[in-house]
Amino acid sequence: AQSVTQPDIHITVSEGASLELRCNYSYGATPYLFWYVQSPGQGLQLLLKYFSGDTLVQGIKGFEAEFKRSQSSFNLRKPSVHWSDAAEYFCAVGAGIGGYGGSQGNLIFGKGTKLSVKP
Amino acid sequence: KAGVTQTPRYLIKTRGQQVTLSCSPISGHRSVSWYQQTPGQGLQFLFEYFSETQRNKGNFPGRFSGRQFSNSRSEMNVSTLELGDSALYLCASSLSIQETQYFGPGTRLLVL
């Protein structure tokens, strides 16, 4: 069965420090992979997505993620964290038909990683 | 372009009642998905609609149902509410089932 694991429930980093949030997935076919961010009381905002091609994906707000098939990972990185990045981050895999052209409407999410930023 | 709109934003119901939540997708989007978010279970997929047809359904009891109208607006209904149905219900829309989803702010349901 498809699944997404985010091993870190809560991470605290200092403002200006680099950040890496881990995500491991289990999916039989070529996955569609996503990172979303959720601020308190808000919906989910898409940071970036991977469908195919270049394994290093650039997103909004200075975030990037790297797809590593051999490690079944899709870790999110940011070189310098800002206080406004404090939020909860969710990794997700599109679990529709699977493969290129599959449905994205059925996302399987990880449990999320809450990011706190120290001044 | 306006984002995904969900109404109401907050709702309080009692056990045994039923509730209907509404979602208006981004203009031009024809696919709508619903998710339930709880502290214990996290984000779980409920259903996906495209062109008024349910395309996918998550592992939820039959008390949870939904529909999509010809203008792509969607509603979900939960009958015979239980305490465990207290959650944030998120709606997402996309141009089609193969396109990226954009989420609304959610409806927070509290069942007493």
CSV table of N, CA and C in Angstrom, one decimal, chain A residues 43-119:
chain,number,residue,atom,x,y,z
A,43,GLY,N,-5.6,26.7,5.2
A,43,GLY,CA,-5.6,25.5,4.3
A,43,GLY,C,-4.2,25.2,3.9
A,44,LEU,N,-4.0,24.4,2.9
A,44,LEU,CA,-2.7,23.9,2.4
A,44,LEU,C,-2.2,24.8,1.2
A,45,GLN,N,-1.0,25.2,1.3
A,45,GLN,CA,-0.4,25.9,0.1
A,45,GLN,C,0.6,25.0,-0.5
A,46,LEU,N,0.6,24.8,-1.8
A,46,LEU,CA,1.6,24.0,-2.5
A,46,LEU,C,2.9,24.7,-2.6
A,47,LEU,N,4.0,24.1,-2.1
A,47,LEU,CA,5.3,24.6,-2.2
A,47,LEU,C,6.0,24.2,-3.5
A,48,LEU,N,5.9,22.9,-3.8
A,48,LEU,CA,6.5,22.4,-5.1
A,48,LEU,C,6.0,21.0,-5.3
A,49,LYS,N,6.3,20.5,-6.5
A,49,LYS,CA,5.8,19.2,-6.9
A,49,LYS,C,6.8,18.6,-7.9
A,50,TYR,N,6.8,17.2,-7.9
A,50,TYR,CA,7.7,16.5,-8.8
A,50,TYR,C,6.8,15.5,-9.5
A,51,PHE,N,6.9,15.5,-10.9
A,51,PHE,CA,6.2,14.5,-11.7
A,51,PHE,C,7.2,13.6,-12.4
A,52,SER,N,8.2,14.2,-13.0
A,52,SER,CA,9.2,13.5,-13.8
A,52,SER,C,10.3,14.5,-14.1
A,53,GLY,N,11.4,14.0,-14.8
A,53,GLY,CA,12.5,14.8,-15.2
A,53,GLY,C,13.5,15.2,-14.2
A,54,ASP,N,13.9,16.4,-14.2
A,54,ASP,CA,15.0,16.8,-13.2
A,54,ASP,C,14.6,16.5,-11.8
A,55,THR,N,15.5,15.8,-11.1
A,55,THR,CA,15.2,15.4,-9.8
A,55,THR,C,15.3,16.5,-8.7
A,56,LEU,N,15.8,17.6,-9.1
A,56,LEU,CA,15.9,18.7,-8.1
A,56,LEU,C,14.8,19.7,-8.6
A,57,VAL,N,13.9,20.0,-7.7
A,57,VAL,CA,12.7,20.8,-8.0
A,57,VAL,C,12.7,22.1,-7.2
A,58,GLN,N,12.5,23.2,-7.9
A,58,GLN,CA,12.5,24.5,-7.2
A,58,GLN,C,11.0,24.8,-6.9
A,59,GLY,N,10.8,25.4,-5.8
A,59,GLY,CA,9.4,25.8,-5.4
A,59,GLY,C,9.4,27.3,-5.1
A,60,ILE,N,8.2,27.6,-4.4
A,60,ILE,CA,8.1,29.0,-4.0
A,60,ILE,C,8.8,29.2,-2.7
A,61,LYS,N,8.9,30.5,-2.3
A,61,LYS,CA,9.5,30.9,-1.0
A,61,LYS,C,10.9,30.4,-0.8
A,62,GLY,N,11.6,30.1,-1.9
A,62,GLY,CA,13.0,29.7,-1.7
A,62,GLY,C,13.2,28.2,-1.4
A,63,PHE,N,12.2,27.4,-1.4
A,63,PHE,CA,12.3,26.0,-1.1
A,63,PHE,C,12.7,25.2,-2.4
A,64,GLU,N,13.3,24.1,-2.1
A,64,GLU,CA,13.6,23.1,-3.1
A,64,GLU,C,13.5,21.7,-2.6
A,65,ALA,N,13.4,20.7,-3.4
A,65,ALA,CA,13.3,19.3,-3.0
A,65,ALA,C,14.0,18.5,-4.0
A,66,GLU,N,14.6,17.4,-3.5
A,66,GLU,CA,15.3,16.5,-4.4
A,66,GLU,C,14.6,15.1,-4.3
A,67,PHE,N,14.3,14.5,-5.5
A,67,PHE,CA,13.7,13.2,-5.6
A,67,PHE,C,14.9,12.2,-5.7
A,68,LYS,N,14.9,11.2,-4.8
A,68,LYS,CA,15.9,10.2,-4.9
A,68,LYS,C,15.2,8.8,-4.9
A,69,ARG,N,15.1,8.3,-6.1
A,69,ARG,CA,14.4,7.0,-6.3
A,69,ARG,C,15.0,5.9,-5.5
A,70,SER,N,16.3,5.9,-5.5
A,70,SER,CA,17.0,4.7,-4.8
A,70,SER,C,16.7,4.7,-3.3
A,71,GLN,N,16.5,5.9,-2.7
A,71,GLN,CA,16.2,6.0,-1.3
A,71,GLN,C,14.7,6.2,-1.0
A,72,SER,N,13.9,6.3,-2.1
A,72,SER,CA,12.5,6.5,-1.9
A,72,SER,C,12.2,7.8,-1.0
A,73,SER,N,13.0,8.8,-1.4
A,73,SER,CA,12.9,10.0,-0.5
A,73,SER,C,12.6,11.3,-1.4
A,74,PHE,N,12.1,12.3,-0.8
A,74,PHE,CA,11.8,13.5,-1.4
A,74,PHE,C,11.9,14.6,-0.3
A,75,ASN,N,13.1,14.9,0.0
A,75,ASN,CA,13.4,15.8,1.1
A,75,ASN,C,13.3,17.3,0.7
A,76,LEU,N,12.8,18.1,1.6
A,76,LEU,CA,12.6,19.5,1.3
A,76,LEU,C,13.7,20.3,2.0
A,77,ARG,N,14.2,21.3,1.3
A,77,ARG,CA,15.4,22.1,1.8
A,77,ARG,C,15.2,23.5,1.6
A,78,LYS,N,15.8,24.3,2.5
A,78,LYS,CA,15.8,25.8,2.3
A,78,LYS,C,17.2,26.2,2.9
A,79,PRO,N,17.9,27.0,2.2
A,79,PRO,CA,19.3,27.4,2.6
A,79,PRO,C,19.3,28.3,3.8
A,80,SER,N,18.2,29.2,4.0
A,80,SER,CA,18.2,30.1,5.0
A,80,SER,C,16.8,30.4,5.5
A,81,VAL,N,16.4,30.0,6.7
A,81,VAL,CA,15.1,30.0,7.1
A,81,VAL,C,14.7,31.4,7.7
A,82,HIS,N,13.5,31.8,7.4
A,82,HIS,CA,13.0,33.1,7.9
A,82,HIS,C,11.9,32.8,8.9
A,83,TRP,N,11.7,33.7,9.8
A,83,TRP,CA,10.7,33.5,10.9
A,83,TRP,C,9.3,33.2,10.4
A,84,SER,N,9.0,33.7,9.2
A,84,SER,CA,7.7,33.5,8.6
A,84,SER,C,7.6,32.1,8.0
A,85,ASP,N,8.6,31.3,8.0
A,85,ASP,CA,8.5,29.9,7.6
A,85,ASP,C,8.0,29.0,8.6
A,86,ALA,N,7.8,29.5,9.9
A,86,ALA,CA,7.2,28.6,10.9
A,86,ALA,C,5.8,28.2,10.5
A,87,ALA,N,5.6,26.9,10.5
A,87,ALA,CA,4.3,26.4,10.0
A,87,ALA,C,4.5,24.8,10.0
A,88,GLU,N,3.4,24.2,9.5
A,88,GLU,CA,3.5,22.7,9.4
A,88,GLU,C,3.6,22.3,8.0
A,89,TYR,N,4.5,21.4,7.7
A,89,TYR,CA,4.9,21.0,6.3
A,89,TYR,C,4.4,19.5,6.1
A,90,PHE,N,3.8,19.3,5.0
A,90,PHE,CA,3.3,18.0,4.6
A,90,PHE,C,3.8,17.6,3.3
A,91,CYS,N,4.3,16.3,3.3
A,91,CYS,CA,4.7,15.7,2.1
A,91,CYS,C,3.6,14.8,1.7
A,92,ALA,N,3.4,14.7,0.3
A,92,ALA,CA,2.3,13.9,-0.1
A,92,ALA,C,2.6,13.2,-1.4
A,93,VAL,N,2.0,12.0,-1.7
A,93,VAL,CA,2.2,11.3,-2.9
A,93,VAL,C,0.8,11.2,-3.6
A,94,GLY,N,0.8,11.3,-4.9
A,94,GLY,CA,-0.5,11.2,-5.6
A,94,GLY,C,-0.7,9.7,-5.8
A,95,ALA,N,-1.8,9.2,-5.3
A,95,ALA,CA,-2.1,7.8,-5.3
A,95,ALA,C,-3.2,7.4,-6.1
A,96,GLY,N,-3.4,8.1,-7.2
A,96,GLY,CA,-4.5,7.7,-8.1
A,96,GLY,C,-4.1,6.5,-9.0
A,97,ILE,N,-4.3,6.6,-10.3
A,97,ILE,CA,-4.0,5.5,-11.1
A,97,ILE,C,-2.6,5.1,-11.1
A,98,GLY,N,-1.7,6.1,-10.9
A,98,GLY,CA,-0.3,5.8,-10.9
A,98,GLY,C,0.4,6.0,-12.2
A,99,GLY,N,1.7,6.4,-12.1
A,99,GLY,CA,2.4,6.7,-13.3
A,99,GLY,C,2.0,8.0,-14.0
A,100,TYR,N,2.6,8.3,-15.0
A,100,TYR,CA,2.4,9.6,-15.6
A,100,TYR,C,0.9,9.6,-16.1
A,101,GLY,N,0.3,10.7,-15.8
A,101,GLY,CA,-1.1,10.8,-16.2
A,101,GLY,C,-2.1,10.3,-15.2
A,102,GLY,N,-1.6,9.8,-14.1
A,102,GLY,CA,-2.5,9.3,-13.0
A,102,GLY,C,-3.2,10.4,-12.3
A,103,SER,N,-4.2,10.1,-11.6
A,103,SER,CA,-5.0,11.1,-10.9
A,103,SER,C,-4.2,11.7,-9.7
A,104,GLN,N,-4.3,12.9,-9.6
A,104,GLN,CA,-3.7,13.6,-8.4
A,104,GLN,C,-4.8,13.9,-7.4
A,105,GLY,N,-6.0,13.5,-7.6
A,105,GLY,CA,-7.0,13.8,-6.7
A,105,GLY,C,-7.1,13.0,-5.4
A,106,ASN,N,-6.3,12.0,-5.4
A,106,ASN,CA,-6.2,11.2,-4.2
A,106,ASN,C,-4.8,11.2,-3.6
A,107,LEU,N,-4.6,12.2,-2.8
A,107,LEU,CA,-3.3,12.4,-2.2
A,107,LEU,C,-3.2,11.7,-0.9
A,108,ILE,N,-2.0,11.0,-0.7
A,108,ILE,CA,-1.7,10.4,0.6
A,108,ILE,C,-0.7,11.3,1.3
A,109,PHE,N,-1.0,11.7,2.4
A,109,PHE,CA,-0.2,12.7,3.1
A,109,PHE,C,0.6,12.0,4.3
A,110,GLY,N,1.8,12.6,4.5
A,110,GLY,CA,2.5,12.2,5.7
A,110,GLY,C,1.8,12.9,6.9
A,111,LYS,N,2.3,12.6,8.1
A,111,LYS,CA,1.7,13.2,9.3
A,111,LYS,C,2.1,14.6,9.6
A,112,GLY,N,3.1,15.1,8.8
A,112,GLY,CA,3.5,16.5,8.9
A,112,GLY,C,4.7,16.7,9.8
A,113,THR,N,5.4,17.7,9.6
A,113,THR,CA,6.5,18.2,10.4
A,113,THR,C,6.3,19.6,10.8
A,114,LYS,N,6.2,19.9,12.1
A,114,LYS,CA,6.0,21.2,12.5
A,114,LYS,C,7.3,21.9,12.7
A,115,LEU,N,7.5,23.1,12.0
A,115,LEU,CA,8.7,23.8,12.1
A,115,LEU,C,8.6,25.0,13.0
A,116,SER,N,9.4,25.1,13.9
A,116,SER,CA,9.5,26.3,14.8
A,116,SER,C,10.8,27.0,14.4
A,117,VAL,N,10.8,28.4,14.4
A,117,VAL,CA,12.0,29.2,14.1
A,117,VAL,C,12.4,30.0,15.3
A,118,LYS,N,13.6,29.9,15.8
A,118,LYS,CA,14.1,30.7,16.9
A,118,LYS,C,14.7,32.0,16.3
A,119,PRO,N,14.4,33.1,17.0
A,119,PRO,CA,15.0,34.3,16.6
A,119,PRO,C,16.5,34.4,16.8
